[in-house]
Amino acid sequence: MDMPLTDFLSALDTIKYKPDNFTVVITGGEPLLRNDIEICGREIRKHGARWGMVSNGYLYDKQKHISLLNAGLGALTLSLDGLEENHNWLRHSNNSFSKVDLAISLAANSSRLNFDIVTCVNGRNIYELSDLYNYLNEKGVKAWRLFTIVPIGRAKDNPDLILTDLQFKELLDFISIKRKEKLIDVKFSCEGYVGPYELKVRESFFFCRAGINIGSILIDGSISACPNIDRTFSQGNIYKDNFFEIWEKGYQLFRNRTWTKTGRCEKCSEYSYCIGNGLHNWNINNGNVFICHYERIKKALKH
């Protein structure tokens, strides 16, 4: 069951001063499954914040595009996980690609939107990245973020979802080359430190912003940081805590990350640059980072 809008707005209102660029990003699940998504957007605007959305694009047609823009939608990220066969394979739907293809066309032609594409790179679609790049360029897409999967959940036992070390290096090489072409702003996501590829695959040095300038409210009211991190990072709950007070006085494990200097990170020579990698790579209780991007690169470079 989705969170009632009034509950979220009450938590939002605990933030008395919101800077001009303060943005609420609605993600999921799939935000467009909410019948009141436009009402949510309008109310968020009334409560002093901009708003954006991350969507799979399946329910995004021309009518929805217009109604979302009229509701003040300012930023949109659409998920595209390959060309038709591979996108549909990952999404378990035979027409998912045709749906997101329409959504991309609509969004790319809207000058009002801060719009980008995000792609989950896996063992099946890595071989079509160049074709995807050409497809997005023809569509008029200006920004494309690529990320990989941590081996947890269904990815843990599905080799098709995980890149080998050599494939991971190939991904970074691809991004490095395409950034030089400057037809599309292609970048590796903020998921982790990549050593010699830093500043080659994105415009700024790696920094996990979870709990620094990103906070989140989850569907059950849990207060956390980046919604992609493990639930063990929760800082409280809006149904019993003041969101802004938690933001001001809690979040210490995000702002002092010395606790990550353990396991494979304990003696790493790059720790001062990485500080434990992206926090989506951690469960507080496991004492080790799930995956080390820098380690993977070193292994690939030996081949």
mmCIF file of C-alpha atoms in Angstrom:
data_model
loop_
_atom_site.group_PDB
_atom_site.id
_atom_site.type_symbol
_atom_site.label_atom_id
_atom_site.label_comp_id
_atom_site.label_asym_id
_atom_site.label_seq_id
_atom_site.Cartn_x
_atom_site.Cartn_y
_atom_site.Cartn_z
ATOM 1 C CA MET A 1 0.000 0.000 0.000
ATOM 2 C CA ASP A 2 1.368 3.443 -0.903
ATOM 3 C CA MET A 3 2.000 6.074 1.727
ATOM 4 C CA PRO A 4 -0.861 8.585 2.056
ATOM 5 C CA LEU A 5 0.135 11.927 0.546
ATOM 6 C CA THR A 6 -0.799 13.859 3.697
ATOM 7 C CA ASP A 7 1.667 11.773 5.743
ATOM 8 C CA PHE A 8 4.509 12.603 3.391
ATOM 9 C CA LEU A 9 3.618 16.294 3.264
ATOM 10 C CA SER A 10 3.606 16.475 7.046
ATOM 11 C CA ALA A 11 7.171 15.151 7.086
ATOM 12 C CA LEU A 12 8.164 17.540 4.295
ATOM 13 C CA ASP A 13 6.792 20.465 6.284
ATOM 14 C CA THR A 14 9.197 19.759 9.142
ATOM 15 C CA ILE A 15 11.829 21.321 6.848
ATOM 16 C CA LYS A 16 11.080 24.976 7.464
ATOM 17 C CA TYR A 17 13.645 26.417 5.050
ATOM 18 C CA LYS A 18 14.053 24.842 1.636
ATOM 19 C CA PRO A 19 16.685 26.213 -0.777
ATOM 20 C CA ASP A 20 15.629 27.010 -4.336
ATOM 21 C CA ASN A 21 17.089 23.766 -5.697
ATOM 22 C CA PHE A 22 15.458 21.538 -3.059
ATOM 23 C CA THR A 23 13.920 18.663 -5.026
ATOM 24 C CA VAL A 24 11.700 15.743 -4.065
ATOM 25 C CA VAL A 25 12.292 12.749 -6.349
ATOM 26 C CA ILE A 26 9.487 10.207 -6.412
ATOM 27 C CA THR A 27 10.695 6.695 -7.109
ATOM 28 C CA GLY A 28 9.451 3.218 -6.400
ATOM 29 C CA GLY A 29 8.363 0.683 -7.399
ATOM 30 C CA GLU A 30 6.730 2.604 -10.172
ATOM 31 C CA PRO A 31 5.390 6.094 -9.337
ATOM 32 C CA LEU A 32 2.943 6.133 -12.244
ATOM 33 C CA LEU A 33 0.948 3.355 -10.596
ATOM 34 C CA ARG A 34 -0.363 6.049 -8.256
ATOM 35 C CA ASN A 35 -3.580 7.498 -9.641
ATOM 36 C CA ASP A 36 -2.915 10.711 -7.719
ATOM 37 C CA ILE A 37 0.651 11.316 -8.950
ATOM 38 C CA GLU A 38 -0.256 14.718 -10.428
ATOM 39 C CA ILE A 39 -1.930 15.733 -7.160
ATOM 40 C CA CYS A 40 1.222 14.648 -5.322
ATOM 41 C CA GLY A 41 3.338 16.796 -7.609
ATOM 42 C CA ARG A 42 1.163 19.881 -7.258
ATOM 43 C CA GLU A 43 1.081 19.574 -3.484
ATOM 44 C CA ILE A 44 4.846 19.144 -3.272
ATOM 45 C CA ARG A 45 5.186 22.371 -5.255
ATOM 46 C CA LYS A 46 2.750 24.123 -2.912
ATOM 47 C CA HIS A 47 4.858 22.984 0.017
ATOM 48 C CA GLY A 48 7.966 24.718 -1.314
ATOM 49 C CA ALA A 49 9.849 22.037 -3.239
ATOM 50 C CA ARG A 50 10.493 21.093 -6.822
ATOM 51 C CA TRP A 51 9.728 17.546 -7.839
ATOM 52 C CA GLY A 52 10.975 14.896 -10.207
ATOM 53 C CA MET A 53 10.399 11.230 -10.873
ATOM 54 C CA VAL A 54 12.157 7.980 -11.793
ATOM 55 C CA SER A 55 9.992 5.758 -13.994
ATOM 56 C CA ASN A 56 10.119 2.674 -16.184
ATOM 57 C CA GLY A 57 8.022 4.606 -18.719
ATOM 58 C CA TYR A 58 5.450 1.844 -19.183
ATOM 59 C CA LEU A 59 2.480 4.096 -18.371
ATOM 60 C CA TYR A 60 4.014 7.263 -19.798
ATOM 61 C CA ASP A 61 2.021 8.341 -22.855
ATOM 62 C CA LYS A 62 1.284 11.753 -24.392
ATOM 63 C CA GLN A 63 -1.684 12.453 -22.129
ATOM 64 C CA LYS A 64 0.314 11.548 -19.024
ATOM 65 C CA HIS A 65 3.266 13.616 -20.258
ATOM 66 C CA ILE A 66 1.109 16.732 -20.560
ATOM 67 C CA SER A 67 -0.631 16.195 -17.220
ATOM 68 C CA LEU A 68 2.701 15.698 -15.404
ATOM 69 C CA LEU A 69 4.170 18.848 -16.927
ATOM 70 C CA ASN A 70 1.043 20.752 -15.900
ATOM 71 C CA ALA A 71 1.557 19.406 -12.384
ATOM 72 C CA GLY A 72 5.024 20.955 -12.291
ATOM 73 C CA LEU A 73 7.225 17.963 -13.109
ATOM 74 C CA GLY A 74 10.725 19.359 -13.507
ATOM 75 C CA ALA A 75 12.987 16.306 -13.683
ATOM 76 C CA LEU A 76 12.495 12.865 -15.170
ATOM 77 C CA THR A 77 14.690 9.777 -15.294
ATOM 78 C CA LEU A 78 13.602 6.874 -17.476
ATOM 79 C CA SER A 79 15.049 3.369 -17.159
ATOM 80 C CA LEU A 80 16.242 1.766 -20.393
ATOM 81 C CA ASP A 81 18.033 -1.535 -19.961
ATOM 82 C CA GLY A 82 18.972 -2.486 -23.506
ATOM 83 C CA LEU A 83 17.560 -2.593 -26.968
ATOM 84 C CA GLU A 84 14.227 -4.314 -27.450
ATOM 85 C CA GLU A 85 15.085 -7.949 -26.711
ATOM 86 C CA ASN A 86 17.287 -7.335 -23.692
ATOM 87 C CA HIS A 87 15.163 -4.567 -22.215
ATOM 88 C CA ASN A 88 12.063 -6.753 -22.433
ATOM 89 C CA TRP A 89 14.018 -9.694 -20.987
ATOM 90 C CA LEU A 90 15.066 -7.737 -17.909
ATOM 91 C CA ARG A 91 11.596 -6.209 -17.486
ATOM 92 C CA HIS A 92 9.758 -9.523 -18.040
ATOM 93 C CA SER A 93 7.446 -7.892 -20.568
ATOM 94 C CA ASN A 94 7.136 -8.233 -24.330
ATOM 95 C CA ASN A 95 6.089 -4.621 -24.903
ATOM 96 C CA SER A 96 8.077 -2.768 -22.247
ATOM 97 C CA PHE A 97 10.555 -1.441 -24.822
ATOM 98 C CA SER A 98 7.881 0.004 -27.084
ATOM 99 C CA LYS A 99 6.369 1.774 -24.071
ATOM 100 C CA VAL A 100 9.617 3.345 -22.890
ATOM 101 C CA ASP A 101 10.545 4.197 -26.481
ATOM 102 C CA LEU A 102 7.459 6.426 -26.663
ATOM 103 C CA ALA A 103 8.231 7.923 -23.255
ATOM 104 C CA ILE A 104 11.784 8.763 -24.364
ATOM 105 C CA SER A 105 10.488 10.499 -27.477
ATOM 106 C CA LEU A 106 8.093 12.626 -25.458
ATOM 107 C CA ALA A 107 10.595 13.545 -22.750
ATOM 108 C CA ALA A 108 13.527 14.234 -25.062
ATOM 109 C CA ASN A 109 11.449 16.787 -26.946
ATOM 110 C CA SER A 110 10.404 18.684 -23.826
ATOM 111 C CA SER A 111 12.687 21.627 -23.099
ATOM 112 C CA ARG A 112 11.089 22.060 -19.668
ATOM 113 C CA LEU A 113 12.385 18.751 -18.341
ATOM 114 C CA ASN A 114 15.745 17.987 -16.785
ATOM 115 C CA PHE A 115 15.754 14.579 -18.433
ATOM 116 C CA ASP A 116 18.122 11.640 -18.489
ATOM 117 C CA ILE A 117 18.262 7.910 -19.143
ATOM 118 C CA VAL A 118 19.614 5.386 -16.662
ATOM 119 C CA THR A 119 20.777 1.936 -17.761
ATOM 120 C CA CYS A 120 21.531 -1.121 -15.666
ATOM 121 C CA VAL A 121 24.502 -2.665 -17.486
ATOM 122 C CA ASN A 122 24.568 -6.446 -17.253
ATOM 123 C CA GLY A 123 26.102 -9.454 -18.959
ATOM 124 C CA ARG A 124 23.571 -9.401 -21.784
ATOM 125 C CA ASN A 125 23.327 -5.741 -22.764
ATOM 126 C CA ILE A 126 26.986 -4.745 -22.424
ATOM 127 C CA TYR A 127 27.588 -5.901 -26.008
ATOM 128 C CA GLU A 128 25.031 -3.435 -27.395
ATOM 129 C CA LEU A 129 26.117 -0.275 -25.588
ATOM 130 C CA SER A 130 27.350 1.318 -28.814
ATOM 131 C CA ASP A 131 24.015 0.614 -30.488
ATOM 132 C CA LEU A 132 22.185 1.986 -27.443
ATOM 133 C CA TYR A 133 24.326 5.117 -27.612
ATOM 134 C CA ASN A 134 23.408 5.612 -31.268
ATOM 135 C CA TYR A 135 19.733 4.984 -30.503
ATOM 136 C CA LEU A 136 19.708 7.567 -27.704
ATOM 137 C CA ASN A 137 21.577 10.096 -29.831
ATOM 138 C CA GLU A 138 19.004 9.716 -32.600
ATOM 139 C CA LYS A 139 16.256 10.202 -30.019
ATOM 140 C CA GLY A 140 17.796 13.484 -28.924
ATOM 141 C CA VAL A 141 18.705 12.293 -25.413
ATOM 142 C CA LYS A 142 21.340 14.556 -23.839
ATOM 143 C CA ALA A 143 22.274 12.660 -20.653
ATOM 144 C CA TRP A 144 22.840 8.962 -19.957
ATOM 145 C CA ARG A 145 23.889 7.362 -16.651
ATOM 146 C CA LEU A 146 25.125 3.784 -16.493
ATOM 147 C CA PHE A 147 25.407 1.578 -13.428
ATOM 148 C CA THR A 148 25.986 -2.062 -12.531
ATOM 149 C CA ILE A 149 24.347 -4.473 -10.114
ATOM 150 C CA VAL A 150 25.528 -5.488 -6.655
ATOM 151 C CA PRO A 151 25.375 -9.314 -6.304
ATOM 152 C CA ILE A 152 22.469 -9.401 -3.863
ATOM 153 C CA GLY A 153 18.841 -10.459 -4.247
ATOM 154 C CA ARG A 154 18.027 -12.180 -7.533
ATOM 155 C CA ALA A 155 21.333 -10.926 -8.978
ATOM 156 C CA LYS A 156 23.284 -13.081 -6.537
ATOM 157 C CA ASP A 157 22.388 -16.294 -8.354
ATOM 158 C CA ASN A 158 21.959 -14.976 -11.908
ATOM 159 C CA PRO A 159 25.264 -14.625 -13.803
ATOM 160 C CA ASP A 160 23.490 -12.782 -16.633
ATOM 161 C CA LEU A 161 22.980 -9.825 -14.306
ATOM 162 C CA ILE A 162 26.604 -9.506 -13.180
ATOM 163 C CA LEU A 163 29.552 -8.214 -15.205
ATOM 164 C CA THR A 164 32.866 -10.018 -15.136
ATOM 165 C CA ASP A 165 35.902 -7.962 -14.135
ATOM 166 C CA LEU A 166 36.913 -7.620 -17.790
ATOM 167 C CA GLN A 167 33.401 -6.559 -18.781
ATOM 168 C CA PHE A 168 33.408 -3.969 -16.010
ATOM 169 C CA LYS A 169 36.625 -2.506 -17.407
ATOM 170 C CA GLU A 170 35.077 -2.562 -20.900
ATOM 171 C CA LEU A 171 32.152 -0.530 -19.546
ATOM 172 C CA LEU A 172 34.466 2.104 -18.091
ATOM 173 C CA ASP A 173 36.496 2.219 -21.319
ATOM 174 C CA PHE A 174 33.288 2.708 -23.299
ATOM 175 C CA ILE A 175 32.193 5.598 -21.087
ATOM 176 C CA SER A 176 35.643 7.192 -21.265
ATOM 177 C CA ILE A 177 35.577 7.156 -25.065
ATOM 178 C CA LYS A 178 32.024 8.419 -25.390
ATOM 179 C CA ARG A 179 32.599 11.290 -22.968
ATOM 180 C CA LYS A 180 35.270 12.572 -25.346
ATOM 181 C CA GLU A 181 32.779 12.581 -28.230
ATOM 182 C CA LYS A 182 30.456 14.856 -26.226
ATOM 183 C CA LEU A 183 27.337 13.997 -28.244
ATOM 184 C CA ILE A 184 25.667 12.761 -25.052
ATOM 185 C CA ASP A 185 26.695 13.427 -21.463
ATOM 186 C CA VAL A 186 27.523 9.801 -20.670
ATOM 187 C CA LYS A 187 28.661 9.023 -17.149
ATOM 188 C CA PHE A 188 29.203 6.188 -14.724
ATOM 189 C CA SER A 189 26.791 6.506 -11.813
ATOM 190 C CA CYS A 190 27.835 7.431 -8.277
ATOM 191 C CA GLU A 191 27.911 3.791 -7.242
ATOM 192 C CA GLY A 192 31.594 3.492 -6.431
ATOM 193 C CA TYR A 193 35.214 4.602 -6.615
ATOM 194 C CA VAL A 194 36.951 3.553 -9.838
ATOM 195 C CA GLY A 195 40.580 4.486 -9.227
ATOM 196 C CA PRO A 196 42.395 5.325 -12.503
ATOM 197 C CA TYR A 197 39.056 5.982 -14.227
ATOM 198 C CA GLU A 198 38.029 8.784 -11.882
ATOM 199 C CA LEU A 199 37.276 11.958 -13.903
ATOM 200 C CA LYS A 200 37.381 9.878 -17.090
ATOM 201 C CA VAL A 201 33.887 8.458 -16.545
ATOM 202 C CA ARG A 202 32.188 11.388 -14.777
ATOM 203 C CA GLU A 203 32.771 15.090 -14.265
ATOM 204 C CA SER A 204 33.514 14.972 -10.542
ATOM 205 C CA PHE A 205 35.443 12.706 -8.206
ATOM 206 C CA PHE A 206 33.555 9.840 -6.574
ATOM 207 C CA PHE A 207 31.482 10.827 -3.568
ATOM 208 C CA CYS A 208 28.573 8.886 -2.082
ATOM 209 C CA ARG A 209 26.004 11.563 -1.214
ATOM 210 C CA ALA A 210 23.760 9.295 0.862
ATOM 211 C CA GLY A 211 22.897 11.098 4.078
ATOM 212 C CA ILE A 212 24.975 14.132 3.096
ATOM 213 C CA ASN A 213 22.602 15.877 0.717
ATOM 214 C CA ILE A 214 20.244 12.991 -0.020
ATOM 215 C CA GLY A 215 17.596 11.842 2.430
ATOM 216 C CA SER A 216 14.594 9.633 1.817
ATOM 217 C CA ILE A 217 11.284 8.546 3.237
ATOM 218 C CA LEU A 218 10.435 4.948 2.402
ATOM 219 C CA ILE A 219 6.987 3.523 1.813
ATOM 220 C CA ASP A 220 6.573 2.436 5.455
ATOM 221 C CA GLY A 221 7.682 5.817 6.781
ATOM 222 C CA SER A 222 11.275 4.778 7.481
ATOM 223 C CA ILE A 223 13.742 7.654 7.356
ATOM 224 C CA SER A 224 16.854 6.819 5.383
ATOM 225 C CA ALA A 225 19.278 8.319 2.877
ATOM 226 C CA CYS A 226 19.586 7.145 -0.727
ATOM 227 C CA PRO A 227 16.623 4.799 -1.281
ATOM 228 C CA ASN A 228 18.976 2.260 -2.922
ATOM 229 C CA ILE A 229 20.795 1.453 0.311
ATOM 230 C CA ASP A 230 19.984 -1.358 2.709
ATOM 231 C CA ARG A 231 17.160 -0.910 5.228
ATOM 232 C CA THR A 232 19.641 -1.414 8.065
ATOM 233 C CA PHE A 233 20.612 2.246 7.532
ATOM 234 C CA SER A 234 17.196 3.555 8.636
ATOM 235 C CA GLN A 235 17.374 6.470 11.076
ATOM 236 C CA GLY A 236 13.848 6.475 12.412
ATOM 237 C CA ASN A 237 10.298 6.717 11.125
ATOM 238 C CA ILE A 238 8.122 9.719 10.271
ATOM 239 C CA TYR A 239 5.235 8.188 12.205
ATOM 240 C CA LYS A 240 7.116 8.652 15.466
ATOM 241 C CA ASP A 241 10.002 11.031 14.652
ATOM 242 C CA ASN A 242 10.409 14.551 13.283
ATOM 243 C CA PHE A 243 12.069 14.157 9.889
ATOM 244 C CA PHE A 244 14.092 17.371 10.011
ATOM 245 C CA GLU A 245 15.278 16.756 13.575
ATOM 246 C CA ILE A 246 16.499 13.312 12.511
ATOM 247 C CA TRP A 247 18.267 14.900 9.533
ATOM 248 C CA GLU A 248 19.958 17.437 11.798
ATOM 249 C CA LYS A 249 20.852 15.188 14.739
ATOM 250 C CA GLY A 250 20.927 11.688 13.264
ATOM 251 C CA TYR A 251 22.623 10.389 10.107
ATOM 252 C CA GLN A 252 25.992 10.186 11.881
ATOM 253 C CA LEU A 253 26.964 6.882 10.278
ATOM 254 C CA PHE A 254 26.638 8.620 6.898
ATOM 255 C CA ARG A 255 28.703 11.616 7.937
ATOM 256 C CA ASN A 256 31.445 9.742 9.755
ATOM 257 C CA ARG A 257 32.211 6.643 7.738
ATOM 258 C CA THR A 258 35.220 5.383 9.653
ATOM 259 C CA TRP A 259 33.132 2.309 10.502
ATOM 260 C CA THR A 260 33.646 1.178 6.885
ATOM 261 C CA LYS A 261 37.391 0.698 7.465
ATOM 262 C CA THR A 262 36.960 -3.005 7.996
ATOM 263 C CA GLY A 263 37.025 -6.209 5.968
ATOM 264 C CA ARG A 264 38.557 -5.718 2.525
ATOM 265 C CA CYS A 265 38.584 -1.938 3.113
ATOM 266 C CA GLU A 266 40.692 -2.108 6.283
ATOM 267 C CA LYS A 267 44.139 -2.067 4.649
ATOM 268 C CA CYS A 268 43.261 -0.633 1.248
ATOM 269 C CA SER A 269 45.720 2.007 0.008
ATOM 270 C CA GLU A 270 42.853 3.874 -1.713
ATOM 271 C CA TYR A 271 40.607 4.098 1.333
ATOM 272 C CA SER A 272 41.126 7.837 1.851
ATOM 273 C CA TYR A 273 39.692 8.429 -1.645
ATOM 274 C CA CYS A 274 36.963 5.791 -1.550
ATOM 275 C CA ILE A 275 35.876 5.778 2.138
ATOM 276 C CA GLY A 276 34.174 2.432 1.833
ATOM 277 C CA ASN A 277 32.679 2.778 -1.657
ATOM 278 C CA GLY A 278 28.981 3.539 -2.243
ATOM 279 C CA LEU A 279 26.829 2.774 0.785
ATOM 280 C CA HIS A 280 24.439 0.682 -1.305
ATOM 281 C CA ASN A 281 27.344 -1.793 -1.223
ATOM 282 C CA TRP A 282 26.980 -2.273 2.530
ATOM 283 C CA ASN A 283 24.824 -3.888 5.135
ATOM 284 C CA ILE A 284 25.818 -2.414 8.509
ATOM 285 C CA ASN A 285 25.928 -5.857 10.084
ATOM 286 C CA ASN A 286 27.996 -7.731 7.499
ATOM 287 C CA GLY A 287 31.365 -6.098 8.206
ATOM 288 C CA ASN A 288 32.443 -6.045 4.583
ATOM 289 C CA VAL A 289 31.641 -4.228 1.371
ATOM 290 C CA PHE A 290 29.752 -6.467 -1.089
ATOM 291 C CA ILE A 291 31.886 -5.488 -4.050
ATOM 292 C CA CYS A 292 34.976 -3.336 -4.643
ATOM 293 C CA HIS A 293 35.124 -1.578 -8.005
ATOM 294 C CA TYR A 294 38.789 -0.651 -7.611
ATOM 295 C CA GLU A 295 39.673 -4.277 -6.880
ATOM 296 C CA ARG A 296 37.845 -5.404 -9.998
ATOM 297 C CA ILE A 297 39.710 -2.906 -12.147
ATOM 298 C CA LYS A 298 43.074 -4.074 -10.783
ATOM 299 C CA LYS A 299 42.199 -7.685 -11.604
ATOM 300 C CA ALA A 300 41.087 -6.756 -15.119
ATOM 301 C CA LEU A 301 44.266 -4.771 -15.792
ATOM 302 C CA LYS A 302 46.365 -7.875 -15.032
ATOM 303 C CA HIS A 303 44.860 -9.708 -17.994
#
